[in-house]
GROMACS .gro file of C-alpha atoms in nm:
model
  422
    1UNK     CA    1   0.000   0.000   0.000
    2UNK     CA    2   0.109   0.300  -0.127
    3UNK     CA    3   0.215   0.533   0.232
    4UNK     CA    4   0.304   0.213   0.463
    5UNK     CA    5   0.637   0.253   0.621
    6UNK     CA    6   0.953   0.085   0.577
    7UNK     CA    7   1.041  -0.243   0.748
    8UNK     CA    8   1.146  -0.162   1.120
    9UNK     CA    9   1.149  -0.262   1.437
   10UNK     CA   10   0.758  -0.331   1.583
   11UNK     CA   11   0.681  -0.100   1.861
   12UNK     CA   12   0.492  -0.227   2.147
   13UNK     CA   13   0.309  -0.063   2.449
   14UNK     CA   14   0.420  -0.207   2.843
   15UNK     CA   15   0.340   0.066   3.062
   16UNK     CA   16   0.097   0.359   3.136
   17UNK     CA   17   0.026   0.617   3.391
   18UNK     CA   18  -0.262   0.858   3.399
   19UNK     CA   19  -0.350   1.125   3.629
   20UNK     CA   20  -0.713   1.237   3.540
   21UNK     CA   21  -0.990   1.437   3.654
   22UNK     CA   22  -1.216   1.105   3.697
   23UNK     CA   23  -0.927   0.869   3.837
   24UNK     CA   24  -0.542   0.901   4.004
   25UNK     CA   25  -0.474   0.573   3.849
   26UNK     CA   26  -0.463   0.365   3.514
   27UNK     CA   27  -0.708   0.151   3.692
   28UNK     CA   28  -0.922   0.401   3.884
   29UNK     CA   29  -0.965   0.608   3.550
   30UNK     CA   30  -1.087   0.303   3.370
   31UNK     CA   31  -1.330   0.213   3.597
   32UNK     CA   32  -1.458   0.570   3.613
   33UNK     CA   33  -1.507   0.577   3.259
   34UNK     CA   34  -1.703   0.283   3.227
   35UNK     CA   35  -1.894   0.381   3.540
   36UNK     CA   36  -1.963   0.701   3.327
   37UNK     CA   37  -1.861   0.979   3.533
   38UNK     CA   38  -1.798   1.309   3.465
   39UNK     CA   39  -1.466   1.501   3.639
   40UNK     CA   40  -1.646   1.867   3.604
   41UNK     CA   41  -1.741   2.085   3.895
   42UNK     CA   42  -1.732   2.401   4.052
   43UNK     CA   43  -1.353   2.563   4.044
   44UNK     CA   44  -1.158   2.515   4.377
   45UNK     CA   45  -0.811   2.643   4.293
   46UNK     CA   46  -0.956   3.009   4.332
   47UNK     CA   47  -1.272   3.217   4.324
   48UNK     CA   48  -1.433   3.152   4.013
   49UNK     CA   49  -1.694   3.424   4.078
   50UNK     CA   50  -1.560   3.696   3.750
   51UNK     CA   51  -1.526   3.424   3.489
   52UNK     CA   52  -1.813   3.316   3.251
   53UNK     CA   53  -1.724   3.001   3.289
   54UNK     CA   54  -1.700   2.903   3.710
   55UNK     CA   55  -1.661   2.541   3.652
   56UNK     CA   56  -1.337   2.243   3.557
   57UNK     CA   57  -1.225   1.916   3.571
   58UNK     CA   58  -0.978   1.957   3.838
   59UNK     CA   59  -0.770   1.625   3.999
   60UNK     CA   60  -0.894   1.528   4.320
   61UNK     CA   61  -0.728   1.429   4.594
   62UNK     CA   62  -0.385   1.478   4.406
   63UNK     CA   63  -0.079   1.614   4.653
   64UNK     CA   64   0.256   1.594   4.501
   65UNK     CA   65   0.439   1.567   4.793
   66UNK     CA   66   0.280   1.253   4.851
   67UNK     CA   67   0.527   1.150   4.541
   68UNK     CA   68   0.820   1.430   4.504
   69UNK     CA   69   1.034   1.544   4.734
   70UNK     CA   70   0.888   1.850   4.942
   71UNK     CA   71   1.148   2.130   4.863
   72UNK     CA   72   1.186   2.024   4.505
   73UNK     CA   73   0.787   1.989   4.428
   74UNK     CA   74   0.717   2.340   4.579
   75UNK     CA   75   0.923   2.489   4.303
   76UNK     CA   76   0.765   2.322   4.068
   77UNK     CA   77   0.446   2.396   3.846
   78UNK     CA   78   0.191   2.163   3.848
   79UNK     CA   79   0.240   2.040   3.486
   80UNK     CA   80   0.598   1.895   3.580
   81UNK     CA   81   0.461   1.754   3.923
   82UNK     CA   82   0.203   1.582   3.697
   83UNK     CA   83   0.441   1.433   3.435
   84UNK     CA   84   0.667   1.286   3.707
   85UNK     CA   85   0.407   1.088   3.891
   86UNK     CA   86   0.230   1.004   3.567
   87UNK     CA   87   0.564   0.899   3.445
   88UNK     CA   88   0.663   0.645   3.722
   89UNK     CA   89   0.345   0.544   3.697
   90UNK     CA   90   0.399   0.400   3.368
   91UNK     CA   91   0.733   0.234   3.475
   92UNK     CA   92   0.614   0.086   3.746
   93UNK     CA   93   0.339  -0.121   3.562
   94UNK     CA   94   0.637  -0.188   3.263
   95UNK     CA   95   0.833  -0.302   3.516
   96UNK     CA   96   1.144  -0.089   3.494
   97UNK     CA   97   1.332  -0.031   3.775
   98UNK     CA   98   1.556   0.257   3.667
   99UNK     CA   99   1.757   0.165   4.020
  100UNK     CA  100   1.871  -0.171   3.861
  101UNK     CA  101   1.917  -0.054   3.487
  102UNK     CA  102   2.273  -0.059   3.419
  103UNK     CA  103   2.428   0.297   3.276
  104UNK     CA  104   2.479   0.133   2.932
  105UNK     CA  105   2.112   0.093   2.947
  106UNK     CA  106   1.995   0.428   3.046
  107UNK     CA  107   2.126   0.567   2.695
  108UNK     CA  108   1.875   0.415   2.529
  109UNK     CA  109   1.593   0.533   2.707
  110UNK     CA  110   1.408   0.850   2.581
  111UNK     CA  111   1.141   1.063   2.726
  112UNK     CA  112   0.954   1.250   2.459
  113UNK     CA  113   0.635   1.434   2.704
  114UNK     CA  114   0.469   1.775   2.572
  115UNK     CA  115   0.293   2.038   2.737
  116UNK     CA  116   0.022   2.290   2.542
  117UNK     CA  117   0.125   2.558   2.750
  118UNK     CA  118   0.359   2.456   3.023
  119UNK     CA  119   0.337   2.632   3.361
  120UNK     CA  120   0.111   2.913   3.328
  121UNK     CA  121   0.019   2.946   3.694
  122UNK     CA  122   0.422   3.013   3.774
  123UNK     CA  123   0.415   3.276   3.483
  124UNK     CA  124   0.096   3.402   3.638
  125UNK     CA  125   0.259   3.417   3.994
  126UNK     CA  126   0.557   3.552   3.856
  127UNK     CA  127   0.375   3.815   3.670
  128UNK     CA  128   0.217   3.934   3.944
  129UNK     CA  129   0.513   3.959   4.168
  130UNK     CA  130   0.737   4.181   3.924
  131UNK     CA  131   0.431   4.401   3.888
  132UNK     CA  132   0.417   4.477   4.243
  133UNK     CA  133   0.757   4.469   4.387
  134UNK     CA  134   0.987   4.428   4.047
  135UNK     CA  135   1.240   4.246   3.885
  136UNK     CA  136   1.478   4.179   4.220
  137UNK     CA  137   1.195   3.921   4.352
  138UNK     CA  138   1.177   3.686   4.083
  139UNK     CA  139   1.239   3.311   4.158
  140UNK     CA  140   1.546   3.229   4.014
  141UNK     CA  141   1.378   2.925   3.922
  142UNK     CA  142   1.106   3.087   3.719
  143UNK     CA  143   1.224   3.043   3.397
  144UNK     CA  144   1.356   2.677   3.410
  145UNK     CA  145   1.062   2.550   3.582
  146UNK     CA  146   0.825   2.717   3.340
  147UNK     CA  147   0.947   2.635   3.016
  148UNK     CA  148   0.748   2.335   2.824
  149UNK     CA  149   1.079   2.085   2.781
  150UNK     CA  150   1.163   2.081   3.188
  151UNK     CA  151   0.899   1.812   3.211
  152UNK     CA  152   1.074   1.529   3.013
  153UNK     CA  153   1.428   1.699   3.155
  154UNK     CA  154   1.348   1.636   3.532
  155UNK     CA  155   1.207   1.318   3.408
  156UNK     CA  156   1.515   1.253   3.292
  157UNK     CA  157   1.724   1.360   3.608
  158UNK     CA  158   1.443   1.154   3.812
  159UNK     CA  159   1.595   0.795   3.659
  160UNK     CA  160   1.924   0.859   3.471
  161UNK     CA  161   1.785   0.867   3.127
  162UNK     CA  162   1.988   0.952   2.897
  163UNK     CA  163   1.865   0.874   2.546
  164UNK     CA  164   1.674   1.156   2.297
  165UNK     CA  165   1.487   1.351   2.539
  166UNK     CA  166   1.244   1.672   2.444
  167UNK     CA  167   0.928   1.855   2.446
  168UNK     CA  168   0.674   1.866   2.177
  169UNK     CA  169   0.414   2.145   2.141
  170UNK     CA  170   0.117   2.142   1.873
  171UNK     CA  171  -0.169   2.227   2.160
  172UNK     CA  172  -0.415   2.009   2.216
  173UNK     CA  173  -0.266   1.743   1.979
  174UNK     CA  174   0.068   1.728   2.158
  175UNK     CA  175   0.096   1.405   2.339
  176UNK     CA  176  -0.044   1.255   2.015
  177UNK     CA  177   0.307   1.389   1.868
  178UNK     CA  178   0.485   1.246   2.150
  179UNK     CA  179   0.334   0.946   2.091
  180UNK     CA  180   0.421   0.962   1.717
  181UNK     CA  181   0.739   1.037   1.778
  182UNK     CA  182   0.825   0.766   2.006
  183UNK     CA  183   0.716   0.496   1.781
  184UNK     CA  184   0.912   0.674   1.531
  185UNK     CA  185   1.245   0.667   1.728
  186UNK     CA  186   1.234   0.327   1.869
  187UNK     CA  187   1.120   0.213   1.480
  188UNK     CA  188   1.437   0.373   1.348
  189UNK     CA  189   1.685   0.231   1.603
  190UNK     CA  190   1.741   0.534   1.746
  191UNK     CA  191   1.657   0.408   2.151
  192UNK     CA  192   1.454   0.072   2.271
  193UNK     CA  193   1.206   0.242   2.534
  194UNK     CA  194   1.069   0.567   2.498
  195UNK     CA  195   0.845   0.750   2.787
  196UNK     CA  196   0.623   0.973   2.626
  197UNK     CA  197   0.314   1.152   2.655
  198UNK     CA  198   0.203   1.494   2.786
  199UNK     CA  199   0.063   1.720   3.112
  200UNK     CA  200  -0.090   2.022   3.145
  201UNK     CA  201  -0.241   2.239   3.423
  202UNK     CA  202  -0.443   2.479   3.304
  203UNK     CA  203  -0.696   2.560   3.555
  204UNK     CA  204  -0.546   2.929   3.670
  205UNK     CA  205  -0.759   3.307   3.661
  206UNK     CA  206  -0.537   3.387   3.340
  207UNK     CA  207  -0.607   2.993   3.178
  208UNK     CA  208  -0.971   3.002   3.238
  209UNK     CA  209  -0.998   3.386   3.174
  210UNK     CA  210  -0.777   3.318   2.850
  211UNK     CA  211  -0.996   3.062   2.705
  212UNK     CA  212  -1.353   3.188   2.807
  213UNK     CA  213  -1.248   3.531   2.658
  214UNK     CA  214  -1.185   3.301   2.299
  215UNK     CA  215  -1.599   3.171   2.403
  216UNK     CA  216  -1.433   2.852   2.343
  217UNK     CA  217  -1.583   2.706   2.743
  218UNK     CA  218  -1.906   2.572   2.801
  219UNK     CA  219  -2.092   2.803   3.055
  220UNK     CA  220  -2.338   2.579   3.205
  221UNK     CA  221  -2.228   2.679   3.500
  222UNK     CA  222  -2.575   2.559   3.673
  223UNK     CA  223  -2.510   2.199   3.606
  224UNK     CA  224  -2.114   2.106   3.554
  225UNK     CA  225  -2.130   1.742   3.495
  226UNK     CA  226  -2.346   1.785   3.222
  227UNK     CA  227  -2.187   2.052   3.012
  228UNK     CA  228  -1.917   1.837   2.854
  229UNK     CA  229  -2.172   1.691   2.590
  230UNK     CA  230  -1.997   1.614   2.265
  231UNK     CA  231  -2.230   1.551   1.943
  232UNK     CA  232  -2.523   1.687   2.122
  233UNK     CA  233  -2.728   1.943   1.974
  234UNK     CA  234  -2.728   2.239   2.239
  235UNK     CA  235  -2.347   2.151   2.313
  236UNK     CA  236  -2.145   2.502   2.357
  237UNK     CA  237  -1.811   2.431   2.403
  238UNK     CA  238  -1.541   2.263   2.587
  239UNK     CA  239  -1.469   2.179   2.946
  240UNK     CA  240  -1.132   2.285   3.026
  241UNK     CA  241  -0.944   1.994   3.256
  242UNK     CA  242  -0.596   1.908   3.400
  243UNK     CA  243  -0.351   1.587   3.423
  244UNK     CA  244  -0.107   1.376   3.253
  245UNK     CA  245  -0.083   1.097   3.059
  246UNK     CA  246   0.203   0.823   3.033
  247UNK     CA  247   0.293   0.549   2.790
  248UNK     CA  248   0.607   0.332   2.781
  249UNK     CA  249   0.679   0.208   2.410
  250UNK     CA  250   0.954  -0.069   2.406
  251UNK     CA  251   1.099  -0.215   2.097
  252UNK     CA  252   0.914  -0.586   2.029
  253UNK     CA  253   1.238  -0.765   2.056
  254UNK     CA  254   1.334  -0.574   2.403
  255UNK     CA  255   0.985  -0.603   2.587
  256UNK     CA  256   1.002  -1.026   2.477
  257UNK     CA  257   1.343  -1.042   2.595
  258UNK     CA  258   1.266  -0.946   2.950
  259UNK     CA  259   0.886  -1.101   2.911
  260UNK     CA  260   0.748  -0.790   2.972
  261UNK     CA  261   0.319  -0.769   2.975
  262UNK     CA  262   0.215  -0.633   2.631
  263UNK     CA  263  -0.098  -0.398   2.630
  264UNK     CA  264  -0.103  -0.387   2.232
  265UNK     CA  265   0.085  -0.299   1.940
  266UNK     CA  266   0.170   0.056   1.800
  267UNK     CA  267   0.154   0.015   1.395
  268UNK     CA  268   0.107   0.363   1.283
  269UNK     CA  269   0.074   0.714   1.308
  270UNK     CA  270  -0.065   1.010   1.111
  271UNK     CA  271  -0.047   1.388   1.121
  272UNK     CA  272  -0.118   1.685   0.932
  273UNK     CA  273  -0.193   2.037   0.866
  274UNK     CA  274  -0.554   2.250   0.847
  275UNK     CA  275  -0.371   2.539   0.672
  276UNK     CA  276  -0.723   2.736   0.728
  277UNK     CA  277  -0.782   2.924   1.035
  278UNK     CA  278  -0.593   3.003   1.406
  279UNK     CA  279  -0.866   2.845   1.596
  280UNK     CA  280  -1.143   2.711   1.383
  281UNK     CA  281  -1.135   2.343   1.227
  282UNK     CA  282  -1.121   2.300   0.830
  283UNK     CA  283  -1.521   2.294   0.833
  284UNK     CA  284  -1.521   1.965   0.582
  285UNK     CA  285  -1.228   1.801   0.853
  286UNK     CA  286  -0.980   1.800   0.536
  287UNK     CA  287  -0.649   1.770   0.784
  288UNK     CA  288  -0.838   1.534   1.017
  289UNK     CA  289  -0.906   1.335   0.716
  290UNK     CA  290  -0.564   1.319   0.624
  291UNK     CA  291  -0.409   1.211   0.958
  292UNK     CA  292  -0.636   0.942   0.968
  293UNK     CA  293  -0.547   0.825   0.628
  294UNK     CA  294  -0.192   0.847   0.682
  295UNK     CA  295  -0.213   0.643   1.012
  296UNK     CA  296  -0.398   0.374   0.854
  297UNK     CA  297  -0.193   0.373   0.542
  298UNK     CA  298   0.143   0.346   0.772
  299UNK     CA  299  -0.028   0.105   0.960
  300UNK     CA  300  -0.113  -0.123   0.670
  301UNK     CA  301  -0.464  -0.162   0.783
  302UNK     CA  302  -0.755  -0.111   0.538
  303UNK     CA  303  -1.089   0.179   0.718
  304UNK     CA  304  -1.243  -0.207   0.723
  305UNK     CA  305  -0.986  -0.312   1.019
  306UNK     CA  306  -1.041  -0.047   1.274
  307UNK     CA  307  -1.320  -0.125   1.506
  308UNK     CA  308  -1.292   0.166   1.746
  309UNK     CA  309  -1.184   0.528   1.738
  310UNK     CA  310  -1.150   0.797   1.996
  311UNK     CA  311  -1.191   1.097   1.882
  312UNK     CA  312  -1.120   1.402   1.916
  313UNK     CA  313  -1.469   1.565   2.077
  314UNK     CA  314  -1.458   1.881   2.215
  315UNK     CA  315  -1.779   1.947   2.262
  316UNK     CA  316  -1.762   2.236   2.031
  317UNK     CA  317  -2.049   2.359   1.801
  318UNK     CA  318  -1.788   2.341   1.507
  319UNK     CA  319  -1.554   2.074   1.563
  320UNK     CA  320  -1.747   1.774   1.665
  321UNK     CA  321  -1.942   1.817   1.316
  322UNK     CA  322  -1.572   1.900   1.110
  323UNK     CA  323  -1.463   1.536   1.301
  324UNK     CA  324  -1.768   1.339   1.182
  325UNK     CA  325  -1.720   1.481   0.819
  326UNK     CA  326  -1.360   1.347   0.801
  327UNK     CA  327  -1.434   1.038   0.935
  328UNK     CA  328  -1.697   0.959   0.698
  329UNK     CA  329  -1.475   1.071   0.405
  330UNK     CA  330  -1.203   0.829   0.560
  331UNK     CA  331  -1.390   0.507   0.625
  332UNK     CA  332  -1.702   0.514   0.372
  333UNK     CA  333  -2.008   0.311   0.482
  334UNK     CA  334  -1.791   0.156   0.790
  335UNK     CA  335  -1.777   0.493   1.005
  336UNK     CA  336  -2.117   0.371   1.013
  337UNK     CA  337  -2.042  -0.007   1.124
  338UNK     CA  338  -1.731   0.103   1.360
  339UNK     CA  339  -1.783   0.249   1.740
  340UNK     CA  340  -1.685   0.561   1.804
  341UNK     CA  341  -1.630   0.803   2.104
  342UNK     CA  342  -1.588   1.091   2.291
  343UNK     CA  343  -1.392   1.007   2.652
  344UNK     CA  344  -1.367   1.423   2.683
  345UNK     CA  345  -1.753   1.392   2.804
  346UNK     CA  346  -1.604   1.276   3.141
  347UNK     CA  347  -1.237   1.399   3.174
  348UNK     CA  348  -1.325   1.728   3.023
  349UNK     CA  349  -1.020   1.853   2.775
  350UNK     CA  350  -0.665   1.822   2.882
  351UNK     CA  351  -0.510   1.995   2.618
  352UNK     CA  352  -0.152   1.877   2.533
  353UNK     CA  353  -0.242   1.587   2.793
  354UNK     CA  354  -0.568   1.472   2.588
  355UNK     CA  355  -0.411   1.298   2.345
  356UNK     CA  356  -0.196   1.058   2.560
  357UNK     CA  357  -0.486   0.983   2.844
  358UNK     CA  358  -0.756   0.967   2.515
  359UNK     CA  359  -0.416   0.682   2.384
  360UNK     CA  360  -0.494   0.509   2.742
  361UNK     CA  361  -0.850   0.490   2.666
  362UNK     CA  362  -0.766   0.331   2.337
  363UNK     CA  363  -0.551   0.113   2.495
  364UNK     CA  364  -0.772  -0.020   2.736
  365UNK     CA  365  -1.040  -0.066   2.480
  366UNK     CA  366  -0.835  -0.287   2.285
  367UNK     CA  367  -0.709  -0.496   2.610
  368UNK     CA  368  -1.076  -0.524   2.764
  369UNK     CA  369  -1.299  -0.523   2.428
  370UNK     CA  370  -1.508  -0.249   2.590
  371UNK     CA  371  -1.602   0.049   2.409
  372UNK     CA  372  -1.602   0.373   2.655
  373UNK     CA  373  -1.890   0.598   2.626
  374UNK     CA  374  -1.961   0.918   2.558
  375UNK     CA  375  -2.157   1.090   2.860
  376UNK     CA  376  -2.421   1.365   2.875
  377UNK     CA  377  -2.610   1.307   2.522
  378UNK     CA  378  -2.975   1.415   2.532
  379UNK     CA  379  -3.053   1.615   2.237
  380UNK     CA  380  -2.995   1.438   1.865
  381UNK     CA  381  -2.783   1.698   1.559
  382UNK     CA  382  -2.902   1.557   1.257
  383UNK     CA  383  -2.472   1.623   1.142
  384UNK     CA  384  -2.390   1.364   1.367
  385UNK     CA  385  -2.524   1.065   1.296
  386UNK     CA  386  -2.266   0.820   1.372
  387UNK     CA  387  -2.269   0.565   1.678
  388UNK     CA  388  -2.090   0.748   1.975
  389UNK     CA  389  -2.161   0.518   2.247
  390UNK     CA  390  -2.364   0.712   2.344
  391UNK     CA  391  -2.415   0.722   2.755
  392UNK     CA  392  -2.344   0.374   2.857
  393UNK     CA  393  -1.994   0.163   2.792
  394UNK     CA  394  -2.028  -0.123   2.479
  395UNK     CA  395  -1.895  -0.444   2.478
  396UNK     CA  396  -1.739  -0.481   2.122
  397UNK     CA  397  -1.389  -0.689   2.021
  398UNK     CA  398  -1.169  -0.389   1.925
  399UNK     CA  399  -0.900  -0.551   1.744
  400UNK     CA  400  -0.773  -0.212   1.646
  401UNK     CA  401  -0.850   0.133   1.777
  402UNK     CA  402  -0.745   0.465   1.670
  403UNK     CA  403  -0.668   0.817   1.850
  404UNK     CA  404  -0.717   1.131   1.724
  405UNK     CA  405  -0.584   1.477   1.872
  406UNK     CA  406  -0.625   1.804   1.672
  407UNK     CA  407  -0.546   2.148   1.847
  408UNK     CA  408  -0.571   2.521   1.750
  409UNK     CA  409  -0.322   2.641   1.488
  410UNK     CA  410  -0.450   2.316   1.255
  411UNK     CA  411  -0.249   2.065   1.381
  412UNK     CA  412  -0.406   1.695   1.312
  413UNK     CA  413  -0.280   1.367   1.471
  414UNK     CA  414  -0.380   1.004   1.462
  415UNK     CA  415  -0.215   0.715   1.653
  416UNK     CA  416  -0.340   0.338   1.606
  417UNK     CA  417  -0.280   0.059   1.821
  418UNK     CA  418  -0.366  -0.291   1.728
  419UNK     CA  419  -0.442  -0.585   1.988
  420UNK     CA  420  -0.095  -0.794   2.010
  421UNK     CA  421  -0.016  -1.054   1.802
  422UNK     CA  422   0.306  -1.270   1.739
   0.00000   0.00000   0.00000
């Protein structure tokens, strides 16, 4: 097929971490999903009172201290904090001890982790503190901390990694690119595990204020739960939420050789450009289209194969309808037969994080052949027609599922993982 990729090395999954809105845990955020739950409610993190939109999918119960050493986790932003625990959470279900790796080892372990828009709420408190007392009060530790690549750095520190190790950015489809890239590297030779995914804490005055002031929130601020609602007719916009997601990709030969557990197989990745508008989808999903082609043409699978997708489902009056477009143009008469859905309808939207924890959800559906719903549907839009899984979980063999991530400036990502075979 005209697109697959070269002969590599296979690419499999052994790990994952995820720190959600609906769950602290791989496990707990599984069970949450199929339980159908929604993470939204009233802010906490300050007095929502000025802001359209009074309402997020904050993590509960998180402390970070409970995981990173006191003095260093107060300096950090929230994003990094988030990475780090998300991140050992994946290597503790791969079973990597980084303790017992020998150095040798260690260079051939990468961390590729994105952020959307890193720490805002230490630029915010840093802000604030040079407008009221100057320049001479700034944390020297305000600019390392803050900038996007410090996540996968002090993951790095954390363990001794020393293989490729950076940040990507393409908002809310950035973990999707870490993702991507990851399978790339360890396909090409160039390291045999890679930690990747993404974090993101959003949920500050100037995140909130910043995205309400697009109109790109829901603000149904009388009922919380219900406002993430993707495909629904009297939708109106996204939930904004926080977290992390973490995967560990191994090389085939490297995860048999220490008879590692297998969650499924990475075969192929898509992305691609909008080139229309800073914030608004391609209206007919033309980029969207394309990354999905691309991933299943790289893959080697034919629109036939996949039996789930995740998409991307914001919630938004525009972009939920752009989505359903593509995927029709994509897979013909099976985006009818396949399921589909939106896992944003509990989590909310966790930006550069989405796309990894949304690659967990995939994941999961392939290992438990369980379909995750999509929450909070009430009203029918005659645009999309599709089956979303609509408010309860399906059971469904999902041999192959696919992700996709898309984010403001046009950016379009797909990742597919198939169930594991020898």
């Amino acid at each position: 097929m005209q697109g697959t990729l070269p002969p590599g090395r296979r690419v499999v999954v052994t790990g994952l971490g995820a720190l959600t809105p609906i769950g602290l845990t791989t496990e707990s955020y599984w069970e949450a999903m199929m339980r159908g739950e929604s993470g939204a409610a009233p802010i906490t993190y300050f007095d929502p009172e000025p802001f359209a939109t009074q309402f997020a999918c904050e993590l509960k119960g998180f402390d970070a201290e409970d995981f990173i050493d006191k003095k260093e986790a107060r300096r950090m932003d929230a994003f990094s904090q988030y990475a780090i625990v998300s991140a050992d959470q994946a290597l503790a279900d791969a079973g990597l001890d980084s303790a017992a790796m020998s150095d040798e080892d260690k260079t051939r372990v990468g961390v590729v982790f994105g952020s959307g828009i890193g720490g805002m709420k230490l630029f915010q408190d840093q802000t604030l503190v040079f407008g009221a007392e100057g320049p001479r009060r700034l944390s020297p530790f305000f600019v390392p901390y803050m900038i996007l690549d410090i996540a996968p750095g002090l993951i790095a520190m954390r363990h001794g990694f020393m293989g490729p190790n950076y940040a990507t950015v393409s908002a809310c489809a950035t973990s999707n690119n870490a993702i991507g890239d990851a399978f790339m590297l360890i396909r090409n030779g160039m390291a045999n595990t890679v930690i990747c995914g993404g974090s993101e804490a959003p949920i500050t005055q100037i995140g909130v204020g910043g995205f309400g002031a697009m109109r790109a929130l829901s603000t149904r601020n009388d009922s919380p739960a219900t406002a993430s609602r993707p495909f629904d007719a009297s939708r109106d916009g996204f939930v904004i939420g926080e977290g992390a997601g973490a995967l560990i990709l191994e090389s085939l030969e490297q995860a048999q050789a220490r008879g590692a557990k297998i969650y499924a197989e990475v075969t192929g990745f898509g992305m691609s450009a909008d080139a229309y508008h800073l914030t608004a989808p391609h209206p007919e999903g033309a980029g969207a289209r394309l990354a999905m082609k691309m991933a299943l043409e790289t893959s080697g699978l034919e629109p036939e194969d996949v039996d789930y997708l995740n998409m991307h489902g914001t919630s938004t009056p525009l972009g939920d309808v752009a989505e359903t477009q593509a995927i029709k143009k994509v897979f013909g008469d099976h985006a009818y037969e396949m399921s589909l859905s939106s896992t944003k309808s509990m989590t909310g939207h966790l930006l550069g994080a989405a796309g990894a924890v949304e690659a967990i959800a995939s994941i999961l559906a392939v290992k438990h052949d369980r379909v995750p719903p999509t929450i909070n549907f009430e009203v029918p839009d005659e645009r999309c027609d599709l089956d979303y899984t609509f408010n309860e979980p399906a059971e469904r063999t999902v041999d192959v599922a696919m992700s996709n991530a898309f984010g403001f400036g046009g950016h379009n990502t797909t990742v597919v993982f198939k169930k594991f075979a020898e």
